[in-house]
């Protein structure tokens, strides 16, 4: 979800800001899914190339990153934990029957048998290694033209691990991305130099201070995950889009069950920390102009999408692209003043063009046309899955 939003927003920024090259910035900082985006930009991939490979999986693009790679079961983790199970069961039985401890106390013995993640992320490292070792690119932090910092969290100490900084730059970029995006519960911790690392957002949301300490004059922040506010009216532009009613509003978060509750909880936690961090940055670094872009909390599209569907990825990226354009238009006077201080100009001709799209627009269809379209999209998803290499399947 984060990567899709950031790609859509970056494409809108790239074409709307004159005088800014997103592949020639001084410092890139990536956290969680943002680590993939930051590493790609630092390696010369443009936002449009990221869109072609990650969103559209274009047959013409040689840069393809399929989100379905994140759905490979963590068989190795399951096996390691399974080997421990017989001994742990005996230990639990001893505690219950011989030591006469409570059932809850006995069940605690089985905790180490639970896998630390449901899906393996090894293919992220492997695929990005292939991507970053092509001609003109590098998988080595030390060989990049710009500084790149990818932040993970040391699971044992809870401290941030700034891969790419001195002392941390020997780790391959692809491995650092894998560690930074290892969300606990979904992916097992990633082992690097005898330590285990998980998602960088567990410590802080932005980690922008690592770049701000350089004395930057302009900082652009992309935050893709915000809590949804179901108590507010839906955005007018979402209503105008003619989406089905179930896609326009969420009456109560609890109606979505545990996944919705956990998603809202995670989003709220990281967003509240980020808001505090942004205030801190403004106070400590008053000489730096900070521009934050994020979805509107009234927008259900960023909350409901199924990012593993090819058609949904296209829809969500287009939505992020248009929402970013809307943000730039509505705040044009303020942003123009900020960007002008850095020899950057907002392109009015681009922002005011109503016919611009990130991906090809889908025309309105009859019910039969919609059914055929859905069938075509399903067949396309199936074709791409079957075409994957045997080893990946």
PDB file of C-alpha atoms in Angstrom, residues 169-366:
ATOM      1  CA  UNK A 169      27.167   0.650   4.629  1.00  0.00           C
ATOM      2  CA  UNK A 170      28.752  -2.788   4.064  1.00  0.00           C
ATOM      3  CA  UNK A 171      25.304  -4.428   4.008  1.00  0.00           C
ATOM      4  CA  UNK A 172      23.864  -4.890   0.483  1.00  0.00           C
ATOM      5  CA  UNK A 173      21.117  -2.416  -0.363  1.00  0.00           C
ATOM      6  CA  UNK A 174      18.717  -5.239  -1.238  1.00  0.00           C
ATOM      7  CA  UNK A 175      19.234  -6.864   2.170  1.00  0.00           C
ATOM      8  CA  UNK A 176      18.691  -3.548   3.937  1.00  0.00           C
ATOM      9  CA  UNK A 177      15.388  -3.084   2.076  1.00  0.00           C
ATOM     10  CA  UNK A 178      14.301  -6.551   3.164  1.00  0.00           C
ATOM     11  CA  UNK A 179      15.116  -5.767   6.808  1.00  0.00           C
ATOM     12  CA  UNK A 180      13.517  -2.309   6.796  1.00  0.00           C
ATOM     13  CA  UNK A 181      10.237  -3.714   5.435  1.00  0.00           C
ATOM     14  CA  UNK A 182      10.050  -6.840   7.658  1.00  0.00           C
ATOM     15  CA  UNK A 183       6.756  -6.031   9.378  1.00  0.00           C
ATOM     16  CA  UNK A 184       6.521  -8.259  12.501  1.00  0.00           C
ATOM     17  CA  UNK A 185       3.885 -10.944  12.269  1.00  0.00           C
ATOM     18  CA  UNK A 186       3.877 -10.915   8.474  1.00  0.00           C
ATOM     19  CA  UNK A 187       7.594 -11.469   7.819  1.00  0.00           C
ATOM     20  CA  UNK A 188      10.260 -13.120   9.999  1.00  0.00           C
ATOM     21  CA  UNK A 189      13.052 -10.871  11.321  1.00  0.00           C
ATOM     22  CA  UNK A 190      15.980 -10.579   8.919  1.00  0.00           C
ATOM     23  CA  UNK A 191      19.383 -11.755  10.159  1.00  0.00           C
ATOM     24  CA  UNK A 192      22.327  -9.464   9.359  1.00  0.00           C
ATOM     25  CA  UNK A 193      25.730  -9.846  11.032  1.00  0.00           C
ATOM     26  CA  UNK A 194      24.307 -12.109  13.786  1.00  0.00           C
ATOM     27  CA  UNK A 195      21.587  -9.570  14.666  1.00  0.00           C
ATOM     28  CA  UNK A 196      17.904  -9.646  13.774  1.00  0.00           C
ATOM     29  CA  UNK A 197      16.095  -6.670  12.264  1.00  0.00           C
ATOM     30  CA  UNK A 198      12.460  -5.758  11.661  1.00  0.00           C
ATOM     31  CA  UNK A 199      10.459  -2.876  10.171  1.00  0.00           C
ATOM     32  CA  UNK A 200      12.065   0.521  10.702  1.00  0.00           C
ATOM     33  CA  UNK A 201       8.715   2.137  11.552  1.00  0.00           C
ATOM     34  CA  UNK A 202       8.711   0.401  14.941  1.00  0.00           C
ATOM     35  CA  UNK A 203      11.224   2.942  16.265  1.00  0.00           C
ATOM     36  CA  UNK A 204      10.138   6.100  14.445  1.00  0.00           C
ATOM     37  CA  UNK A 205       7.975   6.849  11.428  1.00  0.00           C
ATOM     38  CA  UNK A 206      10.106   9.259   9.392  1.00  0.00           C
ATOM     39  CA  UNK A 207      13.728   9.042  10.617  1.00  0.00           C
ATOM     40  CA  UNK A 208      14.286  12.300   8.720  1.00  0.00           C
ATOM     41  CA  UNK A 209      16.796  13.633  11.262  1.00  0.00           C
ATOM     42  CA  UNK A 210      19.528  11.519   9.671  1.00  0.00           C
ATOM     43  CA  UNK A 211      19.224  13.786   6.621  1.00  0.00           C
ATOM     44  CA  UNK A 212      18.292  17.008   8.399  1.00  0.00           C
ATOM     45  CA  UNK A 213      21.569  16.912  10.328  1.00  0.00           C
ATOM     46  CA  UNK A 214      23.309  17.590   7.006  1.00  0.00           C
ATOM     47  CA  UNK A 215      21.805  21.067   6.940  1.00  0.00           C
ATOM     48  CA  UNK A 216      19.328  20.451   4.128  1.00  0.00           C
ATOM     49  CA  UNK A 217      17.436  23.435   2.744  1.00  0.00           C
ATOM     50  CA  UNK A 218      14.406  21.440   1.523  1.00  0.00           C
ATOM     51  CA  UNK A 219      12.938  18.170   2.784  1.00  0.00           C
ATOM     52  CA  UNK A 220      10.137  16.329   0.952  1.00  0.00           C
ATOM     53  CA  UNK A 221       8.330  13.739   3.062  1.00  0.00           C
ATOM     54  CA  UNK A 222       5.919  11.107   1.745  1.00  0.00           C
ATOM     55  CA  UNK A 223       3.808   9.377   4.385  1.00  0.00           C
ATOM     56  CA  UNK A 224       1.446   6.816   2.811  1.00  0.00           C
ATOM     57  CA  UNK A 225      -0.422   5.502   5.853  1.00  0.00           C
ATOM     58  CA  UNK A 226      -2.889   7.638   7.811  1.00  0.00           C
ATOM     59  CA  UNK A 227      -5.783   6.506  10.039  1.00  0.00           C
ATOM     60  CA  UNK A 228      -9.162   6.689   8.342  1.00  0.00           C
ATOM     61  CA  UNK A 229     -11.682   9.035   9.959  1.00  0.00           C
ATOM     62  CA  UNK A 230     -15.072   7.402   9.467  1.00  0.00           C
ATOM     63  CA  UNK A 231     -16.812  10.235  11.341  1.00  0.00           C
ATOM     64  CA  UNK A 232     -16.131  12.836   8.631  1.00  0.00           C
ATOM     65  CA  UNK A 233     -17.905  13.249   5.267  1.00  0.00           C
ATOM     66  CA  UNK A 234     -16.220  11.526   2.347  1.00  0.00           C
ATOM     67  CA  UNK A 235     -14.087  13.734   0.105  1.00  0.00           C
ATOM     68  CA  UNK A 236     -16.153  15.476  -2.640  1.00  0.00           C
ATOM     69  CA  UNK A 237     -13.733  14.305  -5.333  1.00  0.00           C
ATOM     70  CA  UNK A 238     -14.240  10.699  -4.202  1.00  0.00           C
ATOM     71  CA  UNK A 239     -18.008  11.126  -4.441  1.00  0.00           C
ATOM     72  CA  UNK A 240     -17.648  12.570  -7.938  1.00  0.00           C
ATOM     73  CA  UNK A 241     -15.693   9.521  -9.048  1.00  0.00           C
ATOM     74  CA  UNK A 242     -18.922   7.515  -9.133  1.00  0.00           C
ATOM     75  CA  UNK A 243     -17.555   4.638  -7.060  1.00  0.00           C
ATOM     76  CA  UNK A 244     -19.892   2.025  -5.563  1.00  0.00           C
ATOM     77  CA  UNK A 245     -21.285   3.052  -2.164  1.00  0.00           C
ATOM     78  CA  UNK A 246     -19.296   0.356  -0.344  1.00  0.00           C
ATOM     79  CA  UNK A 247     -16.104   1.933  -1.697  1.00  0.00           C
ATOM     80  CA  UNK A 248     -17.098   5.471  -0.659  1.00  0.00           C
ATOM     81  CA  UNK A 249     -17.610   5.107   3.071  1.00  0.00           C
ATOM     82  CA  UNK A 250     -16.777   2.968   6.075  1.00  0.00           C
ATOM     83  CA  UNK A 251     -19.521   3.537   8.669  1.00  0.00           C
ATOM     84  CA  UNK A 252     -17.602   1.853  11.492  1.00  0.00           C
ATOM     85  CA  UNK A 253     -14.071   0.443  11.550  1.00  0.00           C
ATOM     86  CA  UNK A 254     -15.176  -2.431  13.787  1.00  0.00           C
ATOM     87  CA  UNK A 255     -17.468  -3.738  11.016  1.00  0.00           C
ATOM     88  CA  UNK A 256     -14.365  -4.805   9.110  1.00  0.00           C
ATOM     89  CA  UNK A 257     -13.345  -7.244  11.852  1.00  0.00           C
ATOM     90  CA  UNK A 258      -9.854  -7.839  13.199  1.00  0.00           C
ATOM     91  CA  UNK A 259      -7.926  -6.864  10.026  1.00  0.00           C
ATOM     92  CA  UNK A 260      -9.573  -3.431   9.956  1.00  0.00           C
ATOM     93  CA  UNK A 261      -9.052  -2.886  13.671  1.00  0.00           C
ATOM     94  CA  UNK A 262      -5.373  -3.853  13.465  1.00  0.00           C
ATOM     95  CA  UNK A 263      -4.855  -1.710  10.375  1.00  0.00           C
ATOM     96  CA  UNK A 264      -6.447   1.313  12.022  1.00  0.00           C
ATOM     97  CA  UNK A 265      -4.426   0.734  15.201  1.00  0.00           C
ATOM     98  CA  UNK A 266      -1.129   0.506  13.329  1.00  0.00           C
ATOM     99  CA  UNK A 267      -1.914   3.564  11.210  1.00  0.00           C
ATOM    100  CA  UNK A 268      -2.923   5.612  14.255  1.00  0.00           C
ATOM    101  CA  UNK A 269       0.204   4.707  16.200  1.00  0.00           C
ATOM    102  CA  UNK A 270       2.678   5.553  13.447  1.00  0.00           C
ATOM    103  CA  UNK A 271       0.810   8.696  12.389  1.00  0.00           C
ATOM    104  CA  UNK A 272       0.666  10.153  15.902  1.00  0.00           C
ATOM    105  CA  UNK A 273       4.414   9.611  16.301  1.00  0.00           C
ATOM    106  CA  UNK A 274       5.041  11.182  12.919  1.00  0.00           C
ATOM    107  CA  UNK A 275       2.990  14.267  13.811  1.00  0.00           C
ATOM    108  CA  UNK A 276       5.081  14.761  16.954  1.00  0.00           C
ATOM    109  CA  UNK A 277       8.257  14.190  14.970  1.00  0.00           C
ATOM    110  CA  UNK A 278       7.298  16.801  12.372  1.00  0.00           C
ATOM    111  CA  UNK A 279       6.732  19.419  15.084  1.00  0.00           C
ATOM    112  CA  UNK A 280      10.112  18.526  16.551  1.00  0.00           C
ATOM    113  CA  UNK A 281      11.809  18.880  13.159  1.00  0.00           C
ATOM    114  CA  UNK A 282      10.253  22.318  12.615  1.00  0.00           C
ATOM    115  CA  UNK A 283      11.575  23.520  15.976  1.00  0.00           C
ATOM    116  CA  UNK A 284      15.065  22.017  15.773  1.00  0.00           C
ATOM    117  CA  UNK A 285      15.672  22.752  12.063  1.00  0.00           C
ATOM    118  CA  UNK A 286      13.971  26.114  11.405  1.00  0.00           C
ATOM    119  CA  UNK A 287      16.204  26.818   8.393  1.00  0.00           C
ATOM    120  CA  UNK A 288      14.828  23.789   6.504  1.00  0.00           C
ATOM    121  CA  UNK A 289      11.615  23.977   4.498  1.00  0.00           C
ATOM    122  CA  UNK A 290       9.649  20.775   5.137  1.00  0.00           C
ATOM    123  CA  UNK A 291       6.843  19.682   2.812  1.00  0.00           C
ATOM    124  CA  UNK A 292       4.741  16.697   3.896  1.00  0.00           C
ATOM    125  CA  UNK A 293       2.465  14.834   1.499  1.00  0.00           C
ATOM    126  CA  UNK A 294       0.053  12.158   2.709  1.00  0.00           C
ATOM    127  CA  UNK A 295      -3.454  10.866   1.943  1.00  0.00           C
ATOM    128  CA  UNK A 296      -6.485  12.658   3.300  1.00  0.00           C
ATOM    129  CA  UNK A 297      -7.946  10.949   6.384  1.00  0.00           C
ATOM    130  CA  UNK A 298     -11.424  11.189   4.791  1.00  0.00           C
ATOM    131  CA  UNK A 299     -10.344   9.124   1.784  1.00  0.00           C
ATOM    132  CA  UNK A 300     -11.554   5.485   1.973  1.00  0.00           C
ATOM    133  CA  UNK A 301      -9.683   4.489  -1.189  1.00  0.00           C
ATOM    134  CA  UNK A 302      -6.366   4.320   0.663  1.00  0.00           C
ATOM    135  CA  UNK A 303      -7.945   2.087   3.290  1.00  0.00           C
ATOM    136  CA  UNK A 304      -9.951  -0.470   1.319  1.00  0.00           C
ATOM    137  CA  UNK A 305      -7.811  -1.416  -1.674  1.00  0.00           C
ATOM    138  CA  UNK A 306      -6.557  -4.958  -2.263  1.00  0.00           C
ATOM    139  CA  UNK A 307      -2.974  -4.239  -3.274  1.00  0.00           C
ATOM    140  CA  UNK A 308      -2.318  -7.781  -4.506  1.00  0.00           C
ATOM    141  CA  UNK A 309      -4.796  -7.320  -7.346  1.00  0.00           C
ATOM    142  CA  UNK A 310      -3.282  -5.990 -10.565  1.00  0.00           C
ATOM    143  CA  UNK A 311      -6.346  -3.871 -11.381  1.00  0.00           C
ATOM    144  CA  UNK A 312      -6.541  -2.519  -7.830  1.00  0.00           C
ATOM    145  CA  UNK A 313      -2.887  -1.444  -7.918  1.00  0.00           C
ATOM    146  CA  UNK A 314      -3.563   0.538 -11.089  1.00  0.00           C
ATOM    147  CA  UNK A 315      -6.642   2.132  -9.551  1.00  0.00           C
ATOM    148  CA  UNK A 316      -4.882   3.010  -6.278  1.00  0.00           C
ATOM    149  CA  UNK A 317      -1.806   4.483  -7.988  1.00  0.00           C
ATOM    150  CA  UNK A 318      -4.016   6.604 -10.248  1.00  0.00           C
ATOM    151  CA  UNK A 319      -5.953   7.738  -7.191  1.00  0.00           C
ATOM    152  CA  UNK A 320      -2.747   8.728  -5.348  1.00  0.00           C
ATOM    153  CA  UNK A 321      -1.551  10.555  -8.458  1.00  0.00           C
ATOM    154  CA  UNK A 322      -4.764  12.578  -8.777  1.00  0.00           C
ATOM    155  CA  UNK A 323      -4.979  13.305  -5.054  1.00  0.00           C
ATOM    156  CA  UNK A 324      -1.410  14.629  -5.064  1.00  0.00           C
ATOM    157  CA  UNK A 325      -2.230  16.865  -8.026  1.00  0.00           C
ATOM    158  CA  UNK A 326      -5.290  18.097  -6.110  1.00  0.00           C
ATOM    159  CA  UNK A 327      -3.097  18.821  -3.058  1.00  0.00           C
ATOM    160  CA  UNK A 328      -0.636  20.831  -5.152  1.00  0.00           C
ATOM    161  CA  UNK A 329      -3.436  22.840  -6.786  1.00  0.00           C
ATOM    162  CA  UNK A 330      -5.256  23.704  -3.561  1.00  0.00           C
ATOM    163  CA  UNK A 331      -2.033  24.800  -1.844  1.00  0.00           C
ATOM    164  CA  UNK A 332      -0.465  26.377  -4.896  1.00  0.00           C
ATOM    165  CA  UNK A 333       0.227  29.829  -3.427  1.00  0.00           C
ATOM    166  CA  UNK A 334       1.912  28.524  -0.265  1.00  0.00           C
ATOM    167  CA  UNK A 335       3.904  25.823  -2.034  1.00  0.00           C
ATOM    168  CA  UNK A 336       4.977  28.138  -4.850  1.00  0.00           C
ATOM    169  CA  UNK A 337       6.531  30.456  -2.300  1.00  0.00           C
ATOM    170  CA  UNK A 338       8.350  27.595  -0.575  1.00  0.00           C
ATOM    171  CA  UNK A 339       9.629  26.006  -3.778  1.00  0.00           C
ATOM    172  CA  UNK A 340      10.686  29.352  -5.249  1.00  0.00           C
ATOM    173  CA  UNK A 341      13.276  29.679  -2.483  1.00  0.00           C
ATOM    174  CA  UNK A 342      14.949  26.593  -3.944  1.00  0.00           C
ATOM    175  CA  UNK A 343      14.714  27.473  -7.641  1.00  0.00           C
ATOM    176  CA  UNK A 344      11.802  25.075  -8.120  1.00  0.00           C
ATOM    177  CA  UNK A 345       8.577  26.088  -9.850  1.00  0.00           C
ATOM    178  CA  UNK A 346       5.100  24.581  -9.909  1.00  0.00           C
ATOM    179  CA  UNK A 347       4.008  23.976 -13.502  1.00  0.00           C
ATOM    180  CA  UNK A 348       0.557  25.530 -13.803  1.00  0.00           C
ATOM    181  CA  UNK A 349       0.016  24.035 -17.274  1.00  0.00           C
ATOM    182  CA  UNK A 350       0.455  20.534 -15.870  1.00  0.00           C
ATOM    183  CA  UNK A 351      -1.564  21.006 -12.707  1.00  0.00           C
ATOM    184  CA  UNK A 352      -4.490  22.596 -14.535  1.00  0.00           C
ATOM    185  CA  UNK A 353      -4.660  19.985 -17.277  1.00  0.00           C
ATOM    186  CA  UNK A 354      -7.790  17.884 -16.522  1.00  0.00           C
ATOM    187  CA  UNK A 355      -6.841  15.169 -19.006  1.00  0.00           C
ATOM    188  CA  UNK A 356      -3.647  13.985 -17.320  1.00  0.00           C
ATOM    189  CA  UNK A 357      -3.574  10.438 -15.972  1.00  0.00           C
ATOM    190  CA  UNK A 358      -0.946   8.154 -14.514  1.00  0.00           C
ATOM    191  CA  UNK A 359      -2.409   5.037 -16.112  1.00  0.00           C
ATOM    192  CA  UNK A 360      -4.891   4.757 -18.959  1.00  0.00           C
ATOM    193  CA  UNK A 361      -8.355   5.775 -17.714  1.00  0.00           C
ATOM    194  CA  UNK A 362     -11.104   3.179 -17.674  1.00  0.00           C
ATOM    195  CA  UNK A 363     -14.293   4.292 -19.393  1.00  0.00           C
ATOM    196  CA  UNK A 364     -17.661   3.814 -17.729  1.00  0.00           C
ATOM    197  CA  UNK A 365     -19.232   0.477 -18.583  1.00  0.00           C
ATOM    198  CA  UNK A 366     -22.638  -1.111 -18.556  1.00  0.00           C
TER     199      UNK A 366
END
